[in-house]
mmCIF file of C-alpha atoms in Angstrom:
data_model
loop_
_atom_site.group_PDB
_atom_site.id
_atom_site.type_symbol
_atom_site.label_atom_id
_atom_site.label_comp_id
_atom_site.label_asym_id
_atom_site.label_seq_id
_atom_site.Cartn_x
_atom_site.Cartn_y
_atom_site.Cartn_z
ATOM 1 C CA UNK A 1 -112.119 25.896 97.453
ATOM 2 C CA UNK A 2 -115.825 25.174 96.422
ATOM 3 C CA UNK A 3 -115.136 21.316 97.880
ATOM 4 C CA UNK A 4 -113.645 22.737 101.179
ATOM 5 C CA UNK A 5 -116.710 25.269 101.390
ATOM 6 C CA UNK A 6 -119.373 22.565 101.093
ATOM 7 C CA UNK A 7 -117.398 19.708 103.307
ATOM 8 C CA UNK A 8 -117.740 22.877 105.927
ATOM 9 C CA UNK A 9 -121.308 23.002 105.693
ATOM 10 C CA UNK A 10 -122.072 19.968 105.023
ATOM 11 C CA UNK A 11 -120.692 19.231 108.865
ATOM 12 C CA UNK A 12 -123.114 21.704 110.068
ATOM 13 C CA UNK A 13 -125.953 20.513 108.126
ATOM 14 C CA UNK A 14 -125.988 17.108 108.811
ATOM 15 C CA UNK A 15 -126.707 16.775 112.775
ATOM 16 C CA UNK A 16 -127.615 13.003 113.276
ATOM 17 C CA UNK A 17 -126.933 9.824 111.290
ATOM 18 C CA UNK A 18 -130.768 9.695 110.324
ATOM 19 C CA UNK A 19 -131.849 13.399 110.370
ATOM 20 C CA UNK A 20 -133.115 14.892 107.190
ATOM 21 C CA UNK A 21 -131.728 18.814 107.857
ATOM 22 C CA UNK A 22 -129.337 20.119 110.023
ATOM 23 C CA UNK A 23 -129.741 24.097 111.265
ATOM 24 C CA UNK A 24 -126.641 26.429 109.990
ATOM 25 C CA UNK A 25 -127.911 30.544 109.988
ATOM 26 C CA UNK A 26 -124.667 31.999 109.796
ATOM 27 C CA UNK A 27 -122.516 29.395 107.357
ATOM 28 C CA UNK A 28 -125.655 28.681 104.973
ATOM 29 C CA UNK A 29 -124.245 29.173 101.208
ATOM 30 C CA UNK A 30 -125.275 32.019 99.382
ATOM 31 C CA UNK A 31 -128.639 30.560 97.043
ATOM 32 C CA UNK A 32 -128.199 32.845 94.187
ATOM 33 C CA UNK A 33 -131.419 33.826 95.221
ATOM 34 C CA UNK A 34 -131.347 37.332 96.683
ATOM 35 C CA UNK A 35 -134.880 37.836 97.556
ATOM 36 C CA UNK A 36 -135.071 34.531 99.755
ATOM 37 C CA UNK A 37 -134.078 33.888 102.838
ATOM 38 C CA UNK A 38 -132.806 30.438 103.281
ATOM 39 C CA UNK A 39 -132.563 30.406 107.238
ATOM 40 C CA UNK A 40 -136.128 29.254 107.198
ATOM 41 C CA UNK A 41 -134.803 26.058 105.559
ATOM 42 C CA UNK A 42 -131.953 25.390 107.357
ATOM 43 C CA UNK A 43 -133.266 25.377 110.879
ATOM 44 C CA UNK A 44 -133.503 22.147 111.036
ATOM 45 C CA UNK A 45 -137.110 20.653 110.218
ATOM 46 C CA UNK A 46 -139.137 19.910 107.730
ATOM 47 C CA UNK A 47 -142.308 22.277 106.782
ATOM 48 C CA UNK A 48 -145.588 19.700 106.335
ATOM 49 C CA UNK A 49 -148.479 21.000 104.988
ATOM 50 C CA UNK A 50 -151.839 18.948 104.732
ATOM 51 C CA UNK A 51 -154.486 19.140 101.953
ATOM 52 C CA UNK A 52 -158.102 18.201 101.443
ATOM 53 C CA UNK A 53 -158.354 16.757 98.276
ATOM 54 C CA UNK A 54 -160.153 16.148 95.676
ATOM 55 C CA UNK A 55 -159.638 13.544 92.600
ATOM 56 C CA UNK A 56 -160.375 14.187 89.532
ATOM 57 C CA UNK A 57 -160.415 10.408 88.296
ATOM 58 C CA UNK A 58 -162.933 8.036 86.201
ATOM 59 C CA UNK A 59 -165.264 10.473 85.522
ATOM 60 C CA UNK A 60 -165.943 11.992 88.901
ATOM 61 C CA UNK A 61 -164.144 13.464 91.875
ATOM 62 C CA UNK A 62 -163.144 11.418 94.784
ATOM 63 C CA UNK A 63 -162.255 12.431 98.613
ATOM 64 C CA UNK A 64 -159.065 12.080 99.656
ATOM 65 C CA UNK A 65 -156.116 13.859 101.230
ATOM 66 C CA UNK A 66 -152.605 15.385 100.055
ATOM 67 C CA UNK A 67 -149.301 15.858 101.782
ATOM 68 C CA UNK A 68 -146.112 18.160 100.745
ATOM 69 C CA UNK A 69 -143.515 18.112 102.583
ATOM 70 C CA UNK A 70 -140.385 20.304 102.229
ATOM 71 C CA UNK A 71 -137.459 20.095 103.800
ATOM 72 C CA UNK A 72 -133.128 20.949 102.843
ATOM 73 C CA UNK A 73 -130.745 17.982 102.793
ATOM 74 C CA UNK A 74 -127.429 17.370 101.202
ATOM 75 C CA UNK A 75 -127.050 15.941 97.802
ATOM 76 C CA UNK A 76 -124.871 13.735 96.516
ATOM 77 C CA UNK A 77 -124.381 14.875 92.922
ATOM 78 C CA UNK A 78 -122.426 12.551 91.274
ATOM 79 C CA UNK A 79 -124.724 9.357 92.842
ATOM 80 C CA UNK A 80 -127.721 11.700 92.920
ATOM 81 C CA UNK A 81 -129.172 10.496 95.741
ATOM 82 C CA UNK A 82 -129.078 11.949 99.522
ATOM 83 C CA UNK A 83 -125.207 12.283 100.800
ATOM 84 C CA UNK A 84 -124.887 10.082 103.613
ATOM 85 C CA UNK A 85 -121.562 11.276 104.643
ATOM 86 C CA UNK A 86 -121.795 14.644 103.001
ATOM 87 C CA UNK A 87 -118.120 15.762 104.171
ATOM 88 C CA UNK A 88 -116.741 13.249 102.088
ATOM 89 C CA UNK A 89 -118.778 13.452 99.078
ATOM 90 C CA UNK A 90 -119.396 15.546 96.096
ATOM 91 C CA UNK A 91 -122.529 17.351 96.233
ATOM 92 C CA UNK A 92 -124.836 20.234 96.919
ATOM 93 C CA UNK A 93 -127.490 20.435 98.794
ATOM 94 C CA UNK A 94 -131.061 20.546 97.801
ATOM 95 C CA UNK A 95 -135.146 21.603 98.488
ATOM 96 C CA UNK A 96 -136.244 18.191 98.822
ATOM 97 C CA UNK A 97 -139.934 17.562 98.305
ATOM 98 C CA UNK A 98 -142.118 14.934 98.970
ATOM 99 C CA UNK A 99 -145.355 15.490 97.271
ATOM 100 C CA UNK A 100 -147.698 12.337 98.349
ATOM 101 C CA UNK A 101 -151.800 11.748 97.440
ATOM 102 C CA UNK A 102 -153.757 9.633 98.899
ATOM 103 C CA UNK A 103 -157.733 8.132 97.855
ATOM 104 C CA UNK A 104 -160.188 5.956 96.702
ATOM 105 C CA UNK A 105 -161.698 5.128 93.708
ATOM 106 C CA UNK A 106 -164.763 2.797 94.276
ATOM 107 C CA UNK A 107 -163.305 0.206 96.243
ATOM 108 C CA UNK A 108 -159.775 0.116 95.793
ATOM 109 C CA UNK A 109 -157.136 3.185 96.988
ATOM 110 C CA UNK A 110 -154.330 4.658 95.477
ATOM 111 C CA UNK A 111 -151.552 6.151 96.715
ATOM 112 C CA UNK A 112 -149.121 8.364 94.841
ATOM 113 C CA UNK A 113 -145.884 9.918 95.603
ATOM 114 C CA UNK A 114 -143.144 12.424 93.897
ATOM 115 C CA UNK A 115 -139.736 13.570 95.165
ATOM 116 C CA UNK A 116 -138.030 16.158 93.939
ATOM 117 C CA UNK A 117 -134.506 17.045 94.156
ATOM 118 C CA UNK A 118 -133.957 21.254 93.447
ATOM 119 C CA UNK A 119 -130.168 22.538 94.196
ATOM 120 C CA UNK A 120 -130.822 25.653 96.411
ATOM 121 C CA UNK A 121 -127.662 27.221 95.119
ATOM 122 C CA UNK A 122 -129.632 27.710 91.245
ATOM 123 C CA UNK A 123 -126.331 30.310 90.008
ATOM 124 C CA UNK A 124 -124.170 26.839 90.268
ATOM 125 C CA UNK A 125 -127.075 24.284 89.333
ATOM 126 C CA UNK A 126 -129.889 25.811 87.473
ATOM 127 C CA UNK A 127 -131.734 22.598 87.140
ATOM 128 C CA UNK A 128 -133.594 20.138 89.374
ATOM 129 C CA UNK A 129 -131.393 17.027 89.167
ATOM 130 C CA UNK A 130 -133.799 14.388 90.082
ATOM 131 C CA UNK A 131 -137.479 13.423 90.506
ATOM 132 C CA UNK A 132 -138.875 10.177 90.892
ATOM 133 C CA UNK A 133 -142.671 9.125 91.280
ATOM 134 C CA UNK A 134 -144.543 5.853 92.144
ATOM 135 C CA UNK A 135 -148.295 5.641 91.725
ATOM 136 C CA UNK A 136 -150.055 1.986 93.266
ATOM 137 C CA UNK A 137 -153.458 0.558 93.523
ATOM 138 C CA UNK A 138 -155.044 -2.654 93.724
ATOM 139 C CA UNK A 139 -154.628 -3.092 89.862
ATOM 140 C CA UNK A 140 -150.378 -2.954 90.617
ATOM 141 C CA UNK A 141 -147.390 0.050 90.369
ATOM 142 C CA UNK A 142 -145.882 2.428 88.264
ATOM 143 C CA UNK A 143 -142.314 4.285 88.658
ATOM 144 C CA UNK A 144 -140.642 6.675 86.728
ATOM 145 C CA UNK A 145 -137.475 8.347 87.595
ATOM 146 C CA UNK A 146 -135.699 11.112 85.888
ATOM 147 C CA UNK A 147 -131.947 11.925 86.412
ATOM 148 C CA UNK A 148 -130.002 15.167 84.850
ATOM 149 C CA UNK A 149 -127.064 14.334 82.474
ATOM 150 C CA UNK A 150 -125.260 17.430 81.386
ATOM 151 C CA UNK A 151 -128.040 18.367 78.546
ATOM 152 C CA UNK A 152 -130.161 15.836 79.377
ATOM 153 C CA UNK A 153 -132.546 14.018 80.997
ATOM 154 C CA UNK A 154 -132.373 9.892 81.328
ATOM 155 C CA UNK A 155 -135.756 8.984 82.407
ATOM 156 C CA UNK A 156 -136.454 5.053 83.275
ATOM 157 C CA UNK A 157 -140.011 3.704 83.556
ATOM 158 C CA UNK A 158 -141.309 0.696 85.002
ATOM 159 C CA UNK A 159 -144.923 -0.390 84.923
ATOM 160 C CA UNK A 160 -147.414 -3.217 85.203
ATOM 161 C CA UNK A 161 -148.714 -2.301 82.124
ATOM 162 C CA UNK A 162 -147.599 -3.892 78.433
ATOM 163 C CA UNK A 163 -147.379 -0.725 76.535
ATOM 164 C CA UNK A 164 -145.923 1.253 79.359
ATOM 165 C CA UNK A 165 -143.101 -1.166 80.820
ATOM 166 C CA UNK A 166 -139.931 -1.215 80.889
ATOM 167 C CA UNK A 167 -138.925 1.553 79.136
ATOM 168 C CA UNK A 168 -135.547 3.977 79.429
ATOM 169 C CA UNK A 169 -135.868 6.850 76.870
ATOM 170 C CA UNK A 170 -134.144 10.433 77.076
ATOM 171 C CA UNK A 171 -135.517 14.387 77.015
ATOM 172 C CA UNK A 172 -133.231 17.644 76.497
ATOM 173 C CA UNK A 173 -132.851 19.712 79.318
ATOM 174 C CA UNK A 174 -136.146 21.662 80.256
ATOM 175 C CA UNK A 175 -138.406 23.003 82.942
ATOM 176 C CA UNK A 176 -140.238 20.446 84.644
ATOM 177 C CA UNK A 177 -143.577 20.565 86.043
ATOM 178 C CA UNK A 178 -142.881 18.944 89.160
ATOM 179 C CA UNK A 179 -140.034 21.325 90.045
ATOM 180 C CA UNK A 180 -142.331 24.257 90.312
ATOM 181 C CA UNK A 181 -144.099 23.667 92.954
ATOM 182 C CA UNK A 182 -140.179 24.008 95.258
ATOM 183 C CA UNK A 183 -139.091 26.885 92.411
ATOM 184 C CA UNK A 184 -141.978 28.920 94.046
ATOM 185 C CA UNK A 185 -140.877 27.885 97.603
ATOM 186 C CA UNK A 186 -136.979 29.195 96.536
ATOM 187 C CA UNK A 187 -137.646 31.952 94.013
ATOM 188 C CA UNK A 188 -141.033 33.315 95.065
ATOM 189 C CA UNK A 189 -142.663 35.671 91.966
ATOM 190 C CA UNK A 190 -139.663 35.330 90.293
ATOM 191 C CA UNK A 191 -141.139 32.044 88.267
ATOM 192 C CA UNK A 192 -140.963 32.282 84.523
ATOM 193 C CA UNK A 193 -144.055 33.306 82.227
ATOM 194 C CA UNK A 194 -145.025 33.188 78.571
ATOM 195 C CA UNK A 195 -145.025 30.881 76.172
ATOM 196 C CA UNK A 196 -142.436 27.588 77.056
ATOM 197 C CA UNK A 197 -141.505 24.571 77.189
ATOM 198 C CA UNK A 198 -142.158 21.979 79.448
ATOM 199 C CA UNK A 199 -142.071 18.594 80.616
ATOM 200 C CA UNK A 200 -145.596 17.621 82.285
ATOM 201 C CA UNK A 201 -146.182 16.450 85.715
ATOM 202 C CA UNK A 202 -144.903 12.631 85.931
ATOM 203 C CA UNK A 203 -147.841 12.111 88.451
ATOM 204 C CA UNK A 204 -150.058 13.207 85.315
ATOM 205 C CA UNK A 205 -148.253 11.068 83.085
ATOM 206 C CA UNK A 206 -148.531 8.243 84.525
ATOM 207 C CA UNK A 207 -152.573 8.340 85.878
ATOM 208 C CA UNK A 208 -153.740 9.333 82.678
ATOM 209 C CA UNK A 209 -151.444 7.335 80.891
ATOM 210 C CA UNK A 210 -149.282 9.610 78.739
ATOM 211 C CA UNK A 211 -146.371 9.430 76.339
ATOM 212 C CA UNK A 212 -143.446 10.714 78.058
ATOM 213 C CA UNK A 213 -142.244 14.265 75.833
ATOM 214 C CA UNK A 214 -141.937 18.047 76.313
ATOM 215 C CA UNK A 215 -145.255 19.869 75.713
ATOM 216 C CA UNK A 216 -145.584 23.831 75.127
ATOM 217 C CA UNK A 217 -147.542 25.584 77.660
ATOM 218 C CA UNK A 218 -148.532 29.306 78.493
ATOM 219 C CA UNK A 219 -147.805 30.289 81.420
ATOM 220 C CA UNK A 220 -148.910 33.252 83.664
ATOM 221 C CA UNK A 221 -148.224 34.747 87.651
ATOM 222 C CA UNK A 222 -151.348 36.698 88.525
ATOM 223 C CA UNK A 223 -151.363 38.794 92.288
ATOM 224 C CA UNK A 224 -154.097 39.724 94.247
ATOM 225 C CA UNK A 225 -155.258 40.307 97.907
ATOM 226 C CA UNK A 226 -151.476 38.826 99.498
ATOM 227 C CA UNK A 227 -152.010 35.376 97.529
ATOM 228 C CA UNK A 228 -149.874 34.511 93.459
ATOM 229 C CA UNK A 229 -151.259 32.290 91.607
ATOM 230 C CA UNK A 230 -149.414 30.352 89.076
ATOM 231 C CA UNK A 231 -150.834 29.029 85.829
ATOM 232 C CA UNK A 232 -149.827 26.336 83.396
ATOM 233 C CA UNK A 233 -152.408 26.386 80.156
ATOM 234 C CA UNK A 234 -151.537 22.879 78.216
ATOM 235 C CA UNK A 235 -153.465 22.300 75.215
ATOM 236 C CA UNK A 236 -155.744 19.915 77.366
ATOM 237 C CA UNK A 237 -155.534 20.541 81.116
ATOM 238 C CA UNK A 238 -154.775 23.769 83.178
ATOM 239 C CA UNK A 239 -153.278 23.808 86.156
ATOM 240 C CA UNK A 240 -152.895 26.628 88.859
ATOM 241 C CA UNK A 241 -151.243 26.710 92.198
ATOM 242 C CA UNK A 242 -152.237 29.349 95.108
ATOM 243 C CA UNK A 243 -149.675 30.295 97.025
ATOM 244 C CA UNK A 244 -148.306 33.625 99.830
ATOM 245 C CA UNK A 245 -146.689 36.429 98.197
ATOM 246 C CA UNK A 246 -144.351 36.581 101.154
ATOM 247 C CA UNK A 247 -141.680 34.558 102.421
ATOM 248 C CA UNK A 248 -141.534 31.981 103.050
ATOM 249 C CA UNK A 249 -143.868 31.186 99.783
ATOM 250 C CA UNK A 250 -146.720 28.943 101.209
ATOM 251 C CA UNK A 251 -148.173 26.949 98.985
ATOM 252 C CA UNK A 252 -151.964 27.572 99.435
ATOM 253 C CA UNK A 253 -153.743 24.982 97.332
ATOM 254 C CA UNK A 254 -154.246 24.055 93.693
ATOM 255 C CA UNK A 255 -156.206 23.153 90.950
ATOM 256 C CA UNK A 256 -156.093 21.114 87.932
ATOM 257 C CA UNK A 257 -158.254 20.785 85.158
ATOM 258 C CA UNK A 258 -158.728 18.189 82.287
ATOM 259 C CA UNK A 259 -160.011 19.545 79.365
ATOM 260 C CA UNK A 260 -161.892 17.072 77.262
ATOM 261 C CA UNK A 261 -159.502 14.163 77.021
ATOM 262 C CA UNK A 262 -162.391 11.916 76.088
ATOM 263 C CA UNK A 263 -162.658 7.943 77.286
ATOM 264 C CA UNK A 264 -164.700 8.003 80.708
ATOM 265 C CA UNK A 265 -163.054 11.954 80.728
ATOM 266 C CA UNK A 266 -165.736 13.653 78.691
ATOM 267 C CA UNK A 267 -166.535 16.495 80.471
ATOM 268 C CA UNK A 268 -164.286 19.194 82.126
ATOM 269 C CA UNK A 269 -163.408 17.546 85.555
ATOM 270 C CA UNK A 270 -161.138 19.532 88.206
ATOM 271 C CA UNK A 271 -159.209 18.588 91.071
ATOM 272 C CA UNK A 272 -158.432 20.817 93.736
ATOM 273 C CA UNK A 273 -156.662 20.852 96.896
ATOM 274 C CA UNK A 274 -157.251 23.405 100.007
ATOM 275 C CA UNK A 275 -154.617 23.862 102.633
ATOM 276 C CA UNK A 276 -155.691 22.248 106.244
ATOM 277 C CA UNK A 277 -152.565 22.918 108.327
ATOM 278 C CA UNK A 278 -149.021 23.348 108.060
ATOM 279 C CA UNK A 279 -146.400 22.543 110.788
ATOM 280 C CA UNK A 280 -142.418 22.972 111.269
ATOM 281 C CA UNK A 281 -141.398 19.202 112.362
ATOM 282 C CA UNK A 282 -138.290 17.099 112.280
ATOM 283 C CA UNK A 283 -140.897 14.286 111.489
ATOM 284 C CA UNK A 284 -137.983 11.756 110.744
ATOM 285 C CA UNK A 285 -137.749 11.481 114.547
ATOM 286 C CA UNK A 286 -141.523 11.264 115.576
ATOM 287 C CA UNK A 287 -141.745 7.588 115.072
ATOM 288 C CA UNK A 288 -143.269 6.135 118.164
ATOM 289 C CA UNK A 289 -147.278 5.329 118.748
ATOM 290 C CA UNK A 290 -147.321 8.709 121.072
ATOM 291 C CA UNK A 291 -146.131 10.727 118.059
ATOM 292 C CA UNK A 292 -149.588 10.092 116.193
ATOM 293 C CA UNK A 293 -150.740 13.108 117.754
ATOM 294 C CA UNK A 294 -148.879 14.677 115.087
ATOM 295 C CA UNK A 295 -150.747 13.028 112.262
ATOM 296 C CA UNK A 296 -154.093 14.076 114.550
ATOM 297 C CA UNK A 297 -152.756 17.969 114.076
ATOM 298 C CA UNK A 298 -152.310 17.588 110.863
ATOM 299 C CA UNK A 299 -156.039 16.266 109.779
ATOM 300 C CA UNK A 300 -154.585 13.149 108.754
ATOM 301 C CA UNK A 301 -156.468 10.674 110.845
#
């Protein structure tokens, strides 16, 4: 029944060979998530929301600009990767983000990127079942992947440096940092608090150059004036996302703080990131020179 259920959807969802999201109001599965509605995410676009930015990195902050975008899709969860004929597969389907950075240090840019694969139904899968990140500049690339395996996840790394690459370890089951950022998009100011632990952001693992385990952090939701903000306190960097305390969850801007990690690091540097515009788009089929205009909207020219 569960297999007939989601090759029904699935049909609906998927509304072009190439499309990323389909719209489905009335036959959208229930999310487990009561105080969420899901329409928003199945209407058949992706939300993209621009950021200025700036990079805490070398010793100083750098200009540059950030991009999330969110959008549903099916899931292929034996494969783990998107369902291209979702009917016939076995799957779920997902809050896919796309978290990308963009600037320059000096010279030379870099450009990061992490996507994130979070079941919307979170009664039938409780964890995110995929995130992979690539970080490049002129020096060469990093990527890390991490894959859920029953208790566990696989991570494989790949990197230009010696002591970094190629490496395949494994983590028990946690929270991840990177699946926060679409847990507040799906379950709102129902995030968990306290004491906990947690794997770190991979994007933060890899800049600063980090050995890949689960740390303990503190974490706290704080409300005020119609905006949440979300706190992760690690022993040595604190970060905190902004976002509405209304549906469909915003996501506002950030910060992120390194406390005293020493090397050209000595002083407490933050990064922070303020919301420039947010639009509804199916982006995947604005790919002509005329389309730009989007990128204009969107402060990204």
């Amino acid at each position: 029944m569960k297999t007939l259920i989601y090759i029904l959807f699935s049909l609906v969802l998927v509304s072009c060979t190439n499309g990323e999201a389909g719209s489905n109001k009335e036959n959208s599965p229930s999310s487990g998530i009561s105080t969420v509605d899901m329409n928003y995410w199945y209407q058949g676009k992706a939300e993209l929301s621009s950021y200025d930015l700036k990079q805490s990195r070398y010793g100083e902050i750098h200009k540059g600009h950030s991009v999330l975008i969110f959008v549903s899709e099916p899931f292929n969860t034996e494969k783990q990767v998107k369902a291209d004929r979702p009917a016939s597969s076995p799957g779920t389907n997902v809050l896919k983000l796309n978290f990308t950075k963009k600037f320059s240090t000096g010279i030379y840019p870099y450009s990061l990127m992490t996507s994130v694969f979070t079941p919307i139904n979170q009664n039938e899968y409780p964890n995110t079942l995929k995130v992979s990140t690539t970080n490049q500049d002129w020096c060469g690339h990093t990527f890390m992947q991490l894959n859920l395996d029953k208790d566990k996840y696989r991570i494989e790394q790949f990197s230009y440096f010696e002591s970094e690459g190629d490496k395949q370890i494994e983590i028990k089951k946690v929270l991840l940092e990177d699946e926060i950022w679409n847990l507040i998009r799906l379950q709102g100011g129902n995030l968990p608090v306290g004491k906990m632990s947690i794997y770190p952001s991979t994007q933060y693992l890899r800049l600063k150059h980090k050995e890949n385990k689960v740390f303990e952090v503190n974490a706290r939701l704080e409300k005020d004036k119609g905006i949440n903000t979300y706190t992760l306190e690690y022993k040595n960097r604190i970060l905190s996302i902004e976002f509405e305390n209304k549906e469909p969850f915003k996501i506002l801007g950030w910060t992120e703080t390194y406390l005293n990690n020493g090397g050209a690091e000595t002083e407490n540097l933050t990064t922070t990131a303020t919301l420039k515009e947010t639009i509804l788009l199916d982006y995947w089929n604005k790919n002509s020179v005329a389309d730009s205009v989007y990128r204009a909207k969107l402060g990204l020219n």
